[in-house]
Coordinates of C-alpha atoms and ligand atoms in Angstrom, one line a residue:
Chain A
X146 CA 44.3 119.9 69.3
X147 CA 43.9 119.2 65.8
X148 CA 45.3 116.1 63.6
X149 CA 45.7 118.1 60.5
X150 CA 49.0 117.7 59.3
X151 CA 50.1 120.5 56.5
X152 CA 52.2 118.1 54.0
X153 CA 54.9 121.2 52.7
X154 CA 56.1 124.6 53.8
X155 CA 59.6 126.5 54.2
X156 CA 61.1 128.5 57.1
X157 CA 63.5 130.1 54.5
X158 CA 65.8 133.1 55.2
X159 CA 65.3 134.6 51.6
X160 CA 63.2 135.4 48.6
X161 CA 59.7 134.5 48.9
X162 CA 59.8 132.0 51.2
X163 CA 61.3 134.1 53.3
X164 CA 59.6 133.7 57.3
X165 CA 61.0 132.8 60.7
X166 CA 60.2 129.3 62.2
X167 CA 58.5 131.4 64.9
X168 CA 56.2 133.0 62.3
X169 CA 55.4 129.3 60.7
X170 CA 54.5 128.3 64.2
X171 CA 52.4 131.1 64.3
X172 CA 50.8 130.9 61.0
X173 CA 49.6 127.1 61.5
X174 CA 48.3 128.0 65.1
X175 CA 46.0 130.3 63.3
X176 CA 45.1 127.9 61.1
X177 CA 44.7 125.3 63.5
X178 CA 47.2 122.9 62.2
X179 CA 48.7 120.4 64.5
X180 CA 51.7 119.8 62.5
X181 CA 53.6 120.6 59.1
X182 CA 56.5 119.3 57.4
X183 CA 59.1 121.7 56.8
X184 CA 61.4 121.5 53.6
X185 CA 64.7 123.7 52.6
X186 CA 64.4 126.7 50.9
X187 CA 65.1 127.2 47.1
X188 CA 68.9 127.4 46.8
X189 CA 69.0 124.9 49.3
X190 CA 67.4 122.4 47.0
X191 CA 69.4 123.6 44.2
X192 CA 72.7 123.6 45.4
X193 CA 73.6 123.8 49.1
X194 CA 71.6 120.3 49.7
X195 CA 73.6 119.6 52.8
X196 CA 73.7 122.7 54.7
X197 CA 70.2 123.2 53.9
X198 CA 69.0 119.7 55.7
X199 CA 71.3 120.6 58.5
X200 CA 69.1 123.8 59.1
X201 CA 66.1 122.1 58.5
X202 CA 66.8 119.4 61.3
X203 CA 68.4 122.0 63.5
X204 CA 65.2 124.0 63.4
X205 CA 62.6 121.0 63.4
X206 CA 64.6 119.7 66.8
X207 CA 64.5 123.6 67.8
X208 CA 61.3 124.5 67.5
X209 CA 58.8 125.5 70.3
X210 CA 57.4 122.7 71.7
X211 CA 59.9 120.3 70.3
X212 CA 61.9 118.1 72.6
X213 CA 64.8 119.8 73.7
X214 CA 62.8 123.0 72.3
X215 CA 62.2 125.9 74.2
X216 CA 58.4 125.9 74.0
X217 CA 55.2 124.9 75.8
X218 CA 55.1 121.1 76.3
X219 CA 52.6 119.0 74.9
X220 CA 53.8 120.0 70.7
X221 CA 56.7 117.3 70.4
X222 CA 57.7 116.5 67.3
X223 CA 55.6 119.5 65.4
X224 CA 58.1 120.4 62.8
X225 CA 58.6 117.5 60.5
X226 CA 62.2 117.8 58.4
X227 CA 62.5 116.7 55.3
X228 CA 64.9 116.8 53.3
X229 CA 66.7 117.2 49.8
X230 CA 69.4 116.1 47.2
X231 CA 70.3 117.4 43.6
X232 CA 70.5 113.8 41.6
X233 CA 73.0 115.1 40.3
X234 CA 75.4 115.1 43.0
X235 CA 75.3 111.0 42.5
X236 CA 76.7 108.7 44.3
X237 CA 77.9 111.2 47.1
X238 CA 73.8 112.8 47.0
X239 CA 72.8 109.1 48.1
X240 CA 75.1 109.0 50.6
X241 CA 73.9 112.8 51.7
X242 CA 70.2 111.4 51.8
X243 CA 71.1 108.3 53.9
X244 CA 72.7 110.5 56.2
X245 CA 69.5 112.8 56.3
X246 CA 67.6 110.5 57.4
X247 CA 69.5 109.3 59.9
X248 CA 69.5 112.9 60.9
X249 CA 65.6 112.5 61.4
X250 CA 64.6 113.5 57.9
X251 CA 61.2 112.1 57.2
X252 CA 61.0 112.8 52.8
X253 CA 62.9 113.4 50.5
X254 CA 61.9 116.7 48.3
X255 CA 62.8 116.8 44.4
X256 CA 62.4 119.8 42.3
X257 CA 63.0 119.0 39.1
X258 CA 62.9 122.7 37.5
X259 CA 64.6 123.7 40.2
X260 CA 67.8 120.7 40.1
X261 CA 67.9 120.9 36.5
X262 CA 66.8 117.2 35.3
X263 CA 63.4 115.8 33.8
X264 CA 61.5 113.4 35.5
X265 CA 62.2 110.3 33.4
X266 CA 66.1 110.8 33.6
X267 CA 68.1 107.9 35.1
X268 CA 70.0 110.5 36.8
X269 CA 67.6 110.1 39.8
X270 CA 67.5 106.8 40.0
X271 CA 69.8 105.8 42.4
X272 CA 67.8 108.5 44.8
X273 CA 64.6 106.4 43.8
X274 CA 66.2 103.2 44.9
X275 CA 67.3 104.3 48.3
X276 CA 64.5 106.1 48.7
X277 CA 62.9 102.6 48.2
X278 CA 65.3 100.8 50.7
X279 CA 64.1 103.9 53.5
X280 CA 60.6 103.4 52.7
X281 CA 61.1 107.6 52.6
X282 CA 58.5 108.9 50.5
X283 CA 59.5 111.0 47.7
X284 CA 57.8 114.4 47.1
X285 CA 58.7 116.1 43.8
X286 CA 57.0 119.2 42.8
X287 CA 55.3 119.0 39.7
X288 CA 54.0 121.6 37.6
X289 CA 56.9 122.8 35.2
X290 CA 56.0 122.4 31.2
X291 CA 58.7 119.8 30.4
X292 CA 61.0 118.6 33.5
X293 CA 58.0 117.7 35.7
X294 CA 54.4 116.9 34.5
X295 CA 52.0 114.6 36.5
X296 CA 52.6 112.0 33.7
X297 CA 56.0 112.0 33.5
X298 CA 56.1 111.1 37.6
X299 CA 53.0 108.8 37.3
X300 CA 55.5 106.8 34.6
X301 CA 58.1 107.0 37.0
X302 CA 56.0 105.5 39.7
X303 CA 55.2 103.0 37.5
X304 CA 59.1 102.3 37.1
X305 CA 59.6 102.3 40.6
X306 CA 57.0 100.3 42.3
X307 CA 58.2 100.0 45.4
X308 CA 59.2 103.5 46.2
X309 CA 56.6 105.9 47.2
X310 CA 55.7 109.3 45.3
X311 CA 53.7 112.3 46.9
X312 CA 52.5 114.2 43.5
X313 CA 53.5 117.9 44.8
X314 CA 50.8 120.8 43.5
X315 CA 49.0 117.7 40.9
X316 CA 50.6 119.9 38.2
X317 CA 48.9 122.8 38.7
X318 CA 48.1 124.8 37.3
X319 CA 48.0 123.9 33.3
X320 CA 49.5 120.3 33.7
X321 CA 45.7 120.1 35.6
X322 CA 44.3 118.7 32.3
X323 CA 46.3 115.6 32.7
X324 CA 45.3 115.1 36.6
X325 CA 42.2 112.6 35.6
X326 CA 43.6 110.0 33.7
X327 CA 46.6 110.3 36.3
X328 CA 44.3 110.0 39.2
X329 CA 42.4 107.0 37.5
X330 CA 45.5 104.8 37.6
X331 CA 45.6 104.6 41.2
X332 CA 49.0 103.4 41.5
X333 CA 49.8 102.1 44.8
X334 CA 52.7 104.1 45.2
X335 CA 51.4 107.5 44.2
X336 CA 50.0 110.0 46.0
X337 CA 48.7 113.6 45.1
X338 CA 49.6 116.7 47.3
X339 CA 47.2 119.7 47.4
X340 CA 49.2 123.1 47.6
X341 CA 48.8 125.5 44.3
X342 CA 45.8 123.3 43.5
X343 CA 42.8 126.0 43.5
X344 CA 41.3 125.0 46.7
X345 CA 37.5 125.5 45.1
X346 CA 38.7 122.9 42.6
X347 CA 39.9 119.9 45.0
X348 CA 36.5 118.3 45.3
X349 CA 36.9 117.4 41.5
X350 CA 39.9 115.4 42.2
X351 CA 38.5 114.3 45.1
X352 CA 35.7 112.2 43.6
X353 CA 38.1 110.5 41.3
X354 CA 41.0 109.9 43.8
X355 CA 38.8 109.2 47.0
X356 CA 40.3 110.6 50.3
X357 CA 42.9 107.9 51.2
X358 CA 44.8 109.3 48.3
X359 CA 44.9 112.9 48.8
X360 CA 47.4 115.0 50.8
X361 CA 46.6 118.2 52.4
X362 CA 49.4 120.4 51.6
X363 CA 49.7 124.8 51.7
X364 CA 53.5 125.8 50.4
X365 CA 53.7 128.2 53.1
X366 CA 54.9 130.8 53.0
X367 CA 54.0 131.3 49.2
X368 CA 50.4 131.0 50.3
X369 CA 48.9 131.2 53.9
X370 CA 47.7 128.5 55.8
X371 CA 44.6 130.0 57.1
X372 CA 42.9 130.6 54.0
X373 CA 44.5 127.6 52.0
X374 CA 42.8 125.3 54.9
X375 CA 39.4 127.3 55.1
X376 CA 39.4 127.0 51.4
X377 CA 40.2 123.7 51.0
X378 CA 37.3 122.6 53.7
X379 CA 34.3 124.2 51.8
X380 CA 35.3 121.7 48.9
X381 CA 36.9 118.7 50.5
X382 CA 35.4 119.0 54.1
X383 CA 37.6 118.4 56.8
X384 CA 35.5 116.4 58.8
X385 CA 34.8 113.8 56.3
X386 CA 38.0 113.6 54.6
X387 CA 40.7 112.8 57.4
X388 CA 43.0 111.0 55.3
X389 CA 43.6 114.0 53.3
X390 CA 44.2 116.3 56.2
X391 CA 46.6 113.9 58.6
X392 CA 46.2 110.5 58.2
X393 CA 47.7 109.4 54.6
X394 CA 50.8 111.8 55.3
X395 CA 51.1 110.8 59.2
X396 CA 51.0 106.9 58.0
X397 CA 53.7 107.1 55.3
X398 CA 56.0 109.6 57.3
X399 CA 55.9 106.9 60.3
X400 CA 57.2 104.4 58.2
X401 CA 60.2 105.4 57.3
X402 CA 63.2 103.3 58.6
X403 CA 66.7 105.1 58.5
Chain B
X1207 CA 35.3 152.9 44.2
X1208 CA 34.6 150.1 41.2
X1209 CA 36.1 146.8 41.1
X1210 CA 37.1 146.0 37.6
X1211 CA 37.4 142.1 37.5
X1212 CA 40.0 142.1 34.1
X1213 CA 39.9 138.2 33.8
X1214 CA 36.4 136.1 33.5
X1215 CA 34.9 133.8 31.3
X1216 CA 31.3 133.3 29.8
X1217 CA 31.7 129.3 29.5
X1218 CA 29.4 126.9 28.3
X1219 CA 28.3 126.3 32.1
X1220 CA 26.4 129.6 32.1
X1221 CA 26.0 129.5 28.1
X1222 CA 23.6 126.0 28.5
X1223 CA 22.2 127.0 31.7
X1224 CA 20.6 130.6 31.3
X1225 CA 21.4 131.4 27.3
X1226 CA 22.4 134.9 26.6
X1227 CA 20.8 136.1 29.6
X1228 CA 23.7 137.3 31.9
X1229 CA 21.4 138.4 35.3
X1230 CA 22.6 135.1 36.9
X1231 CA 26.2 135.8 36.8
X1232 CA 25.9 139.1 37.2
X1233 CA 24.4 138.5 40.7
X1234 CA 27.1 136.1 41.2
X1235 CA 30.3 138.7 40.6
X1236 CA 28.0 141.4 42.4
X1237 CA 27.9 139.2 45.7
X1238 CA 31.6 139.1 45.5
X1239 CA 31.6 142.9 45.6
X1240 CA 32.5 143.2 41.9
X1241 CA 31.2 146.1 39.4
X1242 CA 32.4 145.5 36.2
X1243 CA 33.7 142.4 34.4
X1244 CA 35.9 142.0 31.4
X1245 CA 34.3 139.0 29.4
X1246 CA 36.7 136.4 27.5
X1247 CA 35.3 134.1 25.7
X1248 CA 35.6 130.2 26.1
X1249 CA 33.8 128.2 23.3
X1250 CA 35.9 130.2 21.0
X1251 CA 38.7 129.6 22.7
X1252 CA 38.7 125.3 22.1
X1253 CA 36.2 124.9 19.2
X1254 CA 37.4 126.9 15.8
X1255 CA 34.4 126.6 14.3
X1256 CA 32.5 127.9 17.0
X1257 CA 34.4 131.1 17.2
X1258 CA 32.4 133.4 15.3
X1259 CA 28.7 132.1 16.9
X1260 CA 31.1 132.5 20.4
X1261 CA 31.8 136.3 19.7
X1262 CA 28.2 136.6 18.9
X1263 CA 26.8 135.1 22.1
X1264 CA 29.5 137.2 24.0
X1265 CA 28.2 140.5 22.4
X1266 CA 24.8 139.9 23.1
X1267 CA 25.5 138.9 26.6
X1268 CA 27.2 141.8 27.6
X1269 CA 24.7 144.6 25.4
X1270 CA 21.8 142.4 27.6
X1271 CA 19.5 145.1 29.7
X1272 CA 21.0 142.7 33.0
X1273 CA 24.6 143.4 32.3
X1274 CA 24.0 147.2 32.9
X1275 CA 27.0 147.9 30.8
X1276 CA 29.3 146.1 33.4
X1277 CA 30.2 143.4 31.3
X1278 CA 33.0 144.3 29.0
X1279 CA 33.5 141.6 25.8
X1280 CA 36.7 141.0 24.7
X1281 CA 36.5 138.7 21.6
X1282 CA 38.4 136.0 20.0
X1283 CA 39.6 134.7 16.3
X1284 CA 41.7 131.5 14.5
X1285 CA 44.6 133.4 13.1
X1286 CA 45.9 130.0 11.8
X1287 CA 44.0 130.4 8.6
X1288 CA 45.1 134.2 9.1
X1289 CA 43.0 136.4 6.4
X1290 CA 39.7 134.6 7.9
X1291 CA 40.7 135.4 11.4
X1292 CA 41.7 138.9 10.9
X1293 CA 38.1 139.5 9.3
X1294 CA 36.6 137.8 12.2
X1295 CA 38.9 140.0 14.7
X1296 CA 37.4 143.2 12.2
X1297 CA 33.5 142.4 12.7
X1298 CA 34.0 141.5 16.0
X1299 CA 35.5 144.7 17.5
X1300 CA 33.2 147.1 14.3
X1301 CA 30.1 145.0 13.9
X1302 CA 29.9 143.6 17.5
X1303 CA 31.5 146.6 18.6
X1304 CA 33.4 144.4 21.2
X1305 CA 36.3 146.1 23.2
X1306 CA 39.0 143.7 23.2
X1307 CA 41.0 140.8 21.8
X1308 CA 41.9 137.7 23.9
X1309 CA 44.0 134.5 22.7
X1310 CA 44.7 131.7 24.4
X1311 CA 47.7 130.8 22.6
X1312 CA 49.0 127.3 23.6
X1313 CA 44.7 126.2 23.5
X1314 CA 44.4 127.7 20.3
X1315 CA 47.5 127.0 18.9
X1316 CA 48.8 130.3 17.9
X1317 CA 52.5 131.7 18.6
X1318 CA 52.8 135.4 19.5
X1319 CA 55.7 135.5 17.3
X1320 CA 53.9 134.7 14.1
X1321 CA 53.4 137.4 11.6
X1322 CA 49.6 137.5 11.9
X1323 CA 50.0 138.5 15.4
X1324 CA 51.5 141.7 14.6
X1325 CA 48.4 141.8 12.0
X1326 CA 46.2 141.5 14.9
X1327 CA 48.0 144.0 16.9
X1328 CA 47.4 146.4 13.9
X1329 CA 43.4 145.9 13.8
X1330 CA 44.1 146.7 17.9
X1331 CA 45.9 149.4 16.9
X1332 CA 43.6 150.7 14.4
X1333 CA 40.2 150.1 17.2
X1334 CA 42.2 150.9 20.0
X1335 CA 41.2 147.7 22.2
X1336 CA 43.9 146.0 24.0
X1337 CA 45.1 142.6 23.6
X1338 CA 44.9 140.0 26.8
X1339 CA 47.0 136.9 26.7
X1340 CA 46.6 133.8 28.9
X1341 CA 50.8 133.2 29.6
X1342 CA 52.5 131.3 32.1
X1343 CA 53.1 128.4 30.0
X1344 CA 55.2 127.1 27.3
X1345 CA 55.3 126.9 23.8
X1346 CA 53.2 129.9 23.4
X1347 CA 52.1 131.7 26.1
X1348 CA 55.3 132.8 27.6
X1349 CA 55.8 136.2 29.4
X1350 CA 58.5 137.1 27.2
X1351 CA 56.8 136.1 23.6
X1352 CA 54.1 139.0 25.1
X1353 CA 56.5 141.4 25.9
X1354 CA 58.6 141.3 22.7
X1355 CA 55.5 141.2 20.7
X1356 CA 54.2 144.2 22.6
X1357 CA 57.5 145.9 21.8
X1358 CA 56.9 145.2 18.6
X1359 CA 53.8 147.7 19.0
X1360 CA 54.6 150.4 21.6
X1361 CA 51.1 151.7 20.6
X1362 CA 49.2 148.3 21.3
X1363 CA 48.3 147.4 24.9
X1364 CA 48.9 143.9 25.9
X1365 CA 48.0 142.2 29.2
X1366 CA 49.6 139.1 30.6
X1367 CA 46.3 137.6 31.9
X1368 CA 48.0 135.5 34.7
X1369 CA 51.4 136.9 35.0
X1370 CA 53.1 134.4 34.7
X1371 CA 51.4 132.0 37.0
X1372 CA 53.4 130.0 39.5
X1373 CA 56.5 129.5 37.4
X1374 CA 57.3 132.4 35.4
X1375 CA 55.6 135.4 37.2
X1376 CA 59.6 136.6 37.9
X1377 CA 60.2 137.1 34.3
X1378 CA 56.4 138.2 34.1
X1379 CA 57.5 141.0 36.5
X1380 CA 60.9 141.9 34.4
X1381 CA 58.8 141.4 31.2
X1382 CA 56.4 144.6 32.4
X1383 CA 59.8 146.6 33.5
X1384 CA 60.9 146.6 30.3
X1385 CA 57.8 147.1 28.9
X1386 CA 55.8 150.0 28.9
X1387 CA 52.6 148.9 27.7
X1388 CA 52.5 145.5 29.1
X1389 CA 49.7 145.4 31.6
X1390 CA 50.3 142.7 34.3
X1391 CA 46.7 140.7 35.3
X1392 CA 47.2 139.2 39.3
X1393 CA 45.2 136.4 38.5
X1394 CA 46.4 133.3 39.5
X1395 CA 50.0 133.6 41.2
X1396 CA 50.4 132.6 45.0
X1397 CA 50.5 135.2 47.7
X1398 CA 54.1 135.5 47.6
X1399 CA 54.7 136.1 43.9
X1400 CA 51.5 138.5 44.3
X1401 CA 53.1 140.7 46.8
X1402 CA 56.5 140.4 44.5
X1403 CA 54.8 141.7 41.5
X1404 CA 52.7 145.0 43.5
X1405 CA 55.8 145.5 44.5
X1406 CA 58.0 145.6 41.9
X1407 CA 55.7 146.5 38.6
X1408 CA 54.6 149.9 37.7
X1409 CA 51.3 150.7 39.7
X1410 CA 49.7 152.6 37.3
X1411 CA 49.4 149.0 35.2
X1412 CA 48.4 146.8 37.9
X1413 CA 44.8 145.3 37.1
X1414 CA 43.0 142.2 39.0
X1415 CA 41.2 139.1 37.5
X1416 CA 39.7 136.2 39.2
X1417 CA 39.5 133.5 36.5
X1418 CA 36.1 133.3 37.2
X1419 CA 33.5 131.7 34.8
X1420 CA 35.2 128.1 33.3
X1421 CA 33.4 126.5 35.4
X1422 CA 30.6 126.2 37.9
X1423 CA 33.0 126.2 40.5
X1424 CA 32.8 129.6 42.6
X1425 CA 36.0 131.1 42.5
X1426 CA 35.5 134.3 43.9
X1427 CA 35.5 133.9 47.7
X1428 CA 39.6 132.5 47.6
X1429 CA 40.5 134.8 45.0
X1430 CA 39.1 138.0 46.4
X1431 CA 40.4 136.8 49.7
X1432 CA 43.9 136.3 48.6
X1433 CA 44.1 139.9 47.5
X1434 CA 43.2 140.9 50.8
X1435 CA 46.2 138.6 52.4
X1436 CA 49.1 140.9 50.2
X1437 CA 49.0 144.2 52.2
X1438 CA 47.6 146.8 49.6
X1439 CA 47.4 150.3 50.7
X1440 CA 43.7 152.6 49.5
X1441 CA 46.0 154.5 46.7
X1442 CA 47.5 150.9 45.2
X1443 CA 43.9 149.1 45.5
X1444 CA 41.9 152.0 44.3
X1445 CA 44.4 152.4 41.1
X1446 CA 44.8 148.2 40.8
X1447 CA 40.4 148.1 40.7
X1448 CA 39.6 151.0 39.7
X1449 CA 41.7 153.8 38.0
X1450 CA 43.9 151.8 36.0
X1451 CA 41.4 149.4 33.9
X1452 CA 39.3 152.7 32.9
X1453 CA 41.9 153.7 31.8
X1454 CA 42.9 150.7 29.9
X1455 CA 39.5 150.2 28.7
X1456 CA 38.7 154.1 28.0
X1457 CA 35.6 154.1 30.7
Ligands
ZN2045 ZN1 41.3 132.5 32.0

């Protein structure tokens, strides 16, 4: 079996990320992916932030192979939940979060186009902070002209030193100009997530990052795992770049202490 | 059947490497199973006073005995200073005989809604060459500044050369609803908006574009391969590759 670890996808039950936990299973078997984590859908990370972690644990603890799953042995643990709060819940959001985790949530997922805030807004910061306290890295999509460019979450890593950040899609695909001198500051803290990045394109941020940077990552169902993976290897092979592929994820997810 | 790539560039990659010979690259979009190319330019794109020796080069790549007539040059012009780029936008598509207009508009600094643009849609008016915008990105280059320029001139054709990209491609796909001559480009969005878009925009204005030519960087292998992961049937590919860029280019 593989190590590769695909770093975001959805089993949503609408709009296009739309696709049964069976068919995500199915979809990273083809690819040959050992494992994924496995975020709420859309609205869920707009609005129904609770009821959308409860599915996404539920369905992580349920899937084939999981214990207590109906599947073939030998896949524990395959579906990795994360998890999500609008910052704007506040106080009660943190509380929420904590009691993600505990639930078995491995990262927290912000969208800031998506929760209606910028990156840079104190609003978030009490999600930062516990975050922090969790050592639960924090994966925010970034891409959106305006609420969340690369920079804009590279200055908020800078402002939260101790809490980790997973760069989601390196702004892709425009904010892409500002990837180099965001990759040069190698923050400790930062990390950069592939999905929506042209695959034929990641060796370029590659060479600047280095691999124990770099996260392996498809947004499945919006794209397919197969051909994101084969994609990705002819730029940033596989076999020489393990970090990206398993390793950098794998370490931060197995930190995390409810 | 052809297969009309509607989005490429001639960048200064190829420009430095084999001059305004075009045999390289046209072995390149031929390995990928593509017949025809429509040409943007790049240089001209970033560097305004390069714009007029960037239409040139563009010309004579594409009227180049190794282009074969398969490269199709759309040009470009600095409407900033607007008299000078209208004149440029005149000698390109009369002198240079080029058969299109692109803009970049947030690289070049332009705003669909400024009134050279409608200027510009009257020289494409007046050649009868359509207009492709790069869009999926604010302050200039959104789906909705196209479309309400392009209603503006119901007899100009305008194409959305990424529709909308990752963020905007669902007002890209309400844009072209409400739009009759607003072609959508699938260049660019993931396989999920893709399938979205074929399946909610007018099929008789769906064209395909890789992106191809910005940089060395082959991107033809993923991007053909995606539009092989959305499900097209023969009639929707053959009208997507084929039938509907003749059309919109008069071939
Ligand atoms: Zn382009």
């Amino acid at each position: 079996m593989s190590s590769i670890i695909d770093a975001y996808t959805t089993s949503g039950t609408e709009r296009e990320t739309a696709l049964p936990v069976e068919e995500l299973i199915r979809q990273l078997d083809d690819a040959g992916i050992a494992r994924a984590v496995v975020a709420p859908e859309d609205r869920e990370i707009a609005v129904h932030n609770r009821a959308g972690n409860e599915r996404i644990a539920r369905l992580a603890a349920d899937a084939p192979g999981s214990p207590g799953g109906t599947g073939a042995p030998g896949n524990a643990g395959r579906l990795i939940p994360a998890c999500t709060v609008n910052p704007w819940f506040g106080a009660e959001g943190v509380k929420e979060l904590s009691r993600a985790v505990h639930a078995g949530a491995r990262m927290l997922v912000l969208a800031p186009a998506l929760q209606g805030f910028y990156l840079g807004d104190e609003i978030a910061n009490p999600l930062y902070e516990a975050a922090k306290e969790m050592l639960l890295p924090v994966y925010v999509h970034t891409g959106p002209h305006g609420p969340a460019a690369p920079t804009q979450l590279a200055l908020v890593a800078m402002q939260f030193p101790r809490t980790r950040f997973i760069m989601g899609h390196c702004g892709s695909t425009d904010h892409a100009h500002d990837m180099p001198a965001a990759l040069k500051l190698k923050l400790p803290n930062l990390w950069f997530e592939l999905s929506l990045v042209r695959p034929f394109a990641i060796h370029h941020w590659g060479k600047i990052a280095g691999d124990e940077r770099l996260i392996f990552g498809t947004s499945a169902p919006r794209n397919l795992p197969r051909h994101e993976l084969q994609h990705a290897d002819l730029s940033w092979p596989i076999a020489k770049n393990s970090g990206t592929y398993g390793r950098n994820i794998e370490a931060l997810l197995a930190e995390v202490r409810p | 059947m052809n297969v009309f790539d509607c989005h490429t560039h001639w960048a200064p990659c190829f420009q430095n490497r084999d001059g305004r010979n075009p045999a390289a690259w046209i072995e390149l979009i031929r390995s990928a199973g593509v017949s025809h190319a429509v040409i943007l330019p790049f240089t001209g794109l970033i560097h305004d006073g390069k714009v007029g020796q960037d239409n040139d080069d563009l010309a004579a790549v594409c009227a180049h005995p190794a282009a074969e007539g398969r490269m199709i040059p759309f040009c470009t012009a600095q409407i900033s200073v607007p008299d000078e780029g209208l004149a440029e936008i005149r000698r390109a598509l009369g002198t240079l005989k080029m058969r299109g207009i692109k803009f970049h508009p947030w690289l070049q600094g332009l705003s669909p809604g400024w009134a050279a643009m409608d200027d510009v849609c009257d020289l494409a008016e007046e050649f009868d060459v359509p207009i492709l915008f790069h869009d999926g990105t604010p302050p200039f280059s959104l789906p909705a500044q196209m479309a309400l320029l392009a209603k503006r001139h119901p007899r100009v054709q305008i194409i959305l050369g990424h529709t909308g990209l990752f963020e905007h491609w669902r007002e890209a796909i309400a844009a072209v609803n409400l739009t009759p001559n607003l072609w959508p480009c699938l260049c660019s969005p993931h396989v999920a908006a893709l399938k979205e878009i074929v399946r909610r925009c007018d099929p008789q204005r769906l064209l395909w574009g890789s992106d191809h030519g910005f940089t060395l960087d082959n991107f033809y292998p993923y991007r053909r391969g995606l539009m092989e992961l959305i499900g097209l049937d023969d009639k929707q590919r053959e009208a997507m590759y084929d039938v509907n860029p003749r059309r919109l280019l008069k071939m």
